[in-house]
Steps between C-alpha positions, in 0.01 A plus 500: 500500500424139418260617229770741371751213487251297314438774242880534461537138439216500244646807319850341500358178363326690233813691404693172485238330283504776235870460392452123504210525278682732263805267495276199429337695207846587355608140534190370325542757218874436444472159342320646204801686348752229620298216357441683173859589465621144438212455264612805300870417482478170310282654225781624280704173534331305215585775258849516632548146377433617149724799521863427466584840646372402845592129516769441746527122581799559732322738728538874559836470668672264256717618200482362153769250422555545129455738219179314417354535845582870521342570164197298578454675836499835315241385248761482216388164371202563261316183584348358816405157644145401453391220740295232326303199641712260309812682415648855512563722200633832412301802410697754316426879537571555134564270204830306543584595149518855592729449813873596446712183542771727637516478798190292579628165359815533702312583816272205455802280456632645834176395651561131413721476807230604738366242739188675621145534369387696292849573364570148396187469282499861353865486395480149345162562316592852408829392343329225304213721376719778401715282275174386324417842364548579132843637432652352809799370314624846393426639842668227706821452302654843599438413862698162505813658647290611797270195514772234501672598835149510664419160366839371602432611859163331486648173383765515776231549778483233766126488500367232275194686389707796407728287298185346326374837409841593364483191271156592375595859432815397315304264271242783444773748411673255271182445306478871444853611421619172336871492396562841650520321840805306390746789558387505879427132557843403641426722804207276595633160432707460812206525723300262270784252506504516880129421537530235226679293773193529727265201419209724589569736211688277256199453265378858509853642433542258213179605348604863538827431324311330212272803473798731491639299214161489321470879514872582455594278211817279443724752649339454831622132523866603499450766769306256720761223459781747594354513843304166516691247299251226577217678319342301223372709204141460385611544142553180290 
């Protein structure tokens, strides 16, 4: 009987060892797919940065906050941000000259109120570059009734950087459409007058008004003075 008990113990110990060895084998083999899985997942991410259809700076659960953000998230903006060592730039999917201004110029203007990257850069630079294309004047003038309310909201924004982008965009638009802006200018002057009282923006707002006069002609002076009586004309 002692020998029988010893054999039983040996057999049972062998039975116990076998599943442990199998479990150990499965444990040692499992890190291979698990460790390779994280290595596989990041691979598409660099290309995602170049693809506006997949960029989502707010995260998967967040919703776009503007018409620009929604359009950008769907890949509706035909340009993308290219990261440079010194400065960023835009790369257009097609020649800007071939892009319809309606509705892209209005959508880019909407994006000027964004406060998150890459929306801030894409909207500002896209608006500027689109207005530089040949024939921009004829394409932009019909859109003024839709652009002015958007720029008005930008100039009324509490964020200083948003307001600064609004000033830049207004000057760029004025340079392109010239006197055609005069009919809409009064809608923007109240916000400019308010910021003119802010020492931080006084100089930049003054320069903006001077640019508006330069591009709009003598008629612009009377329009500006109707809302900002203290404005001094640049004309002799």
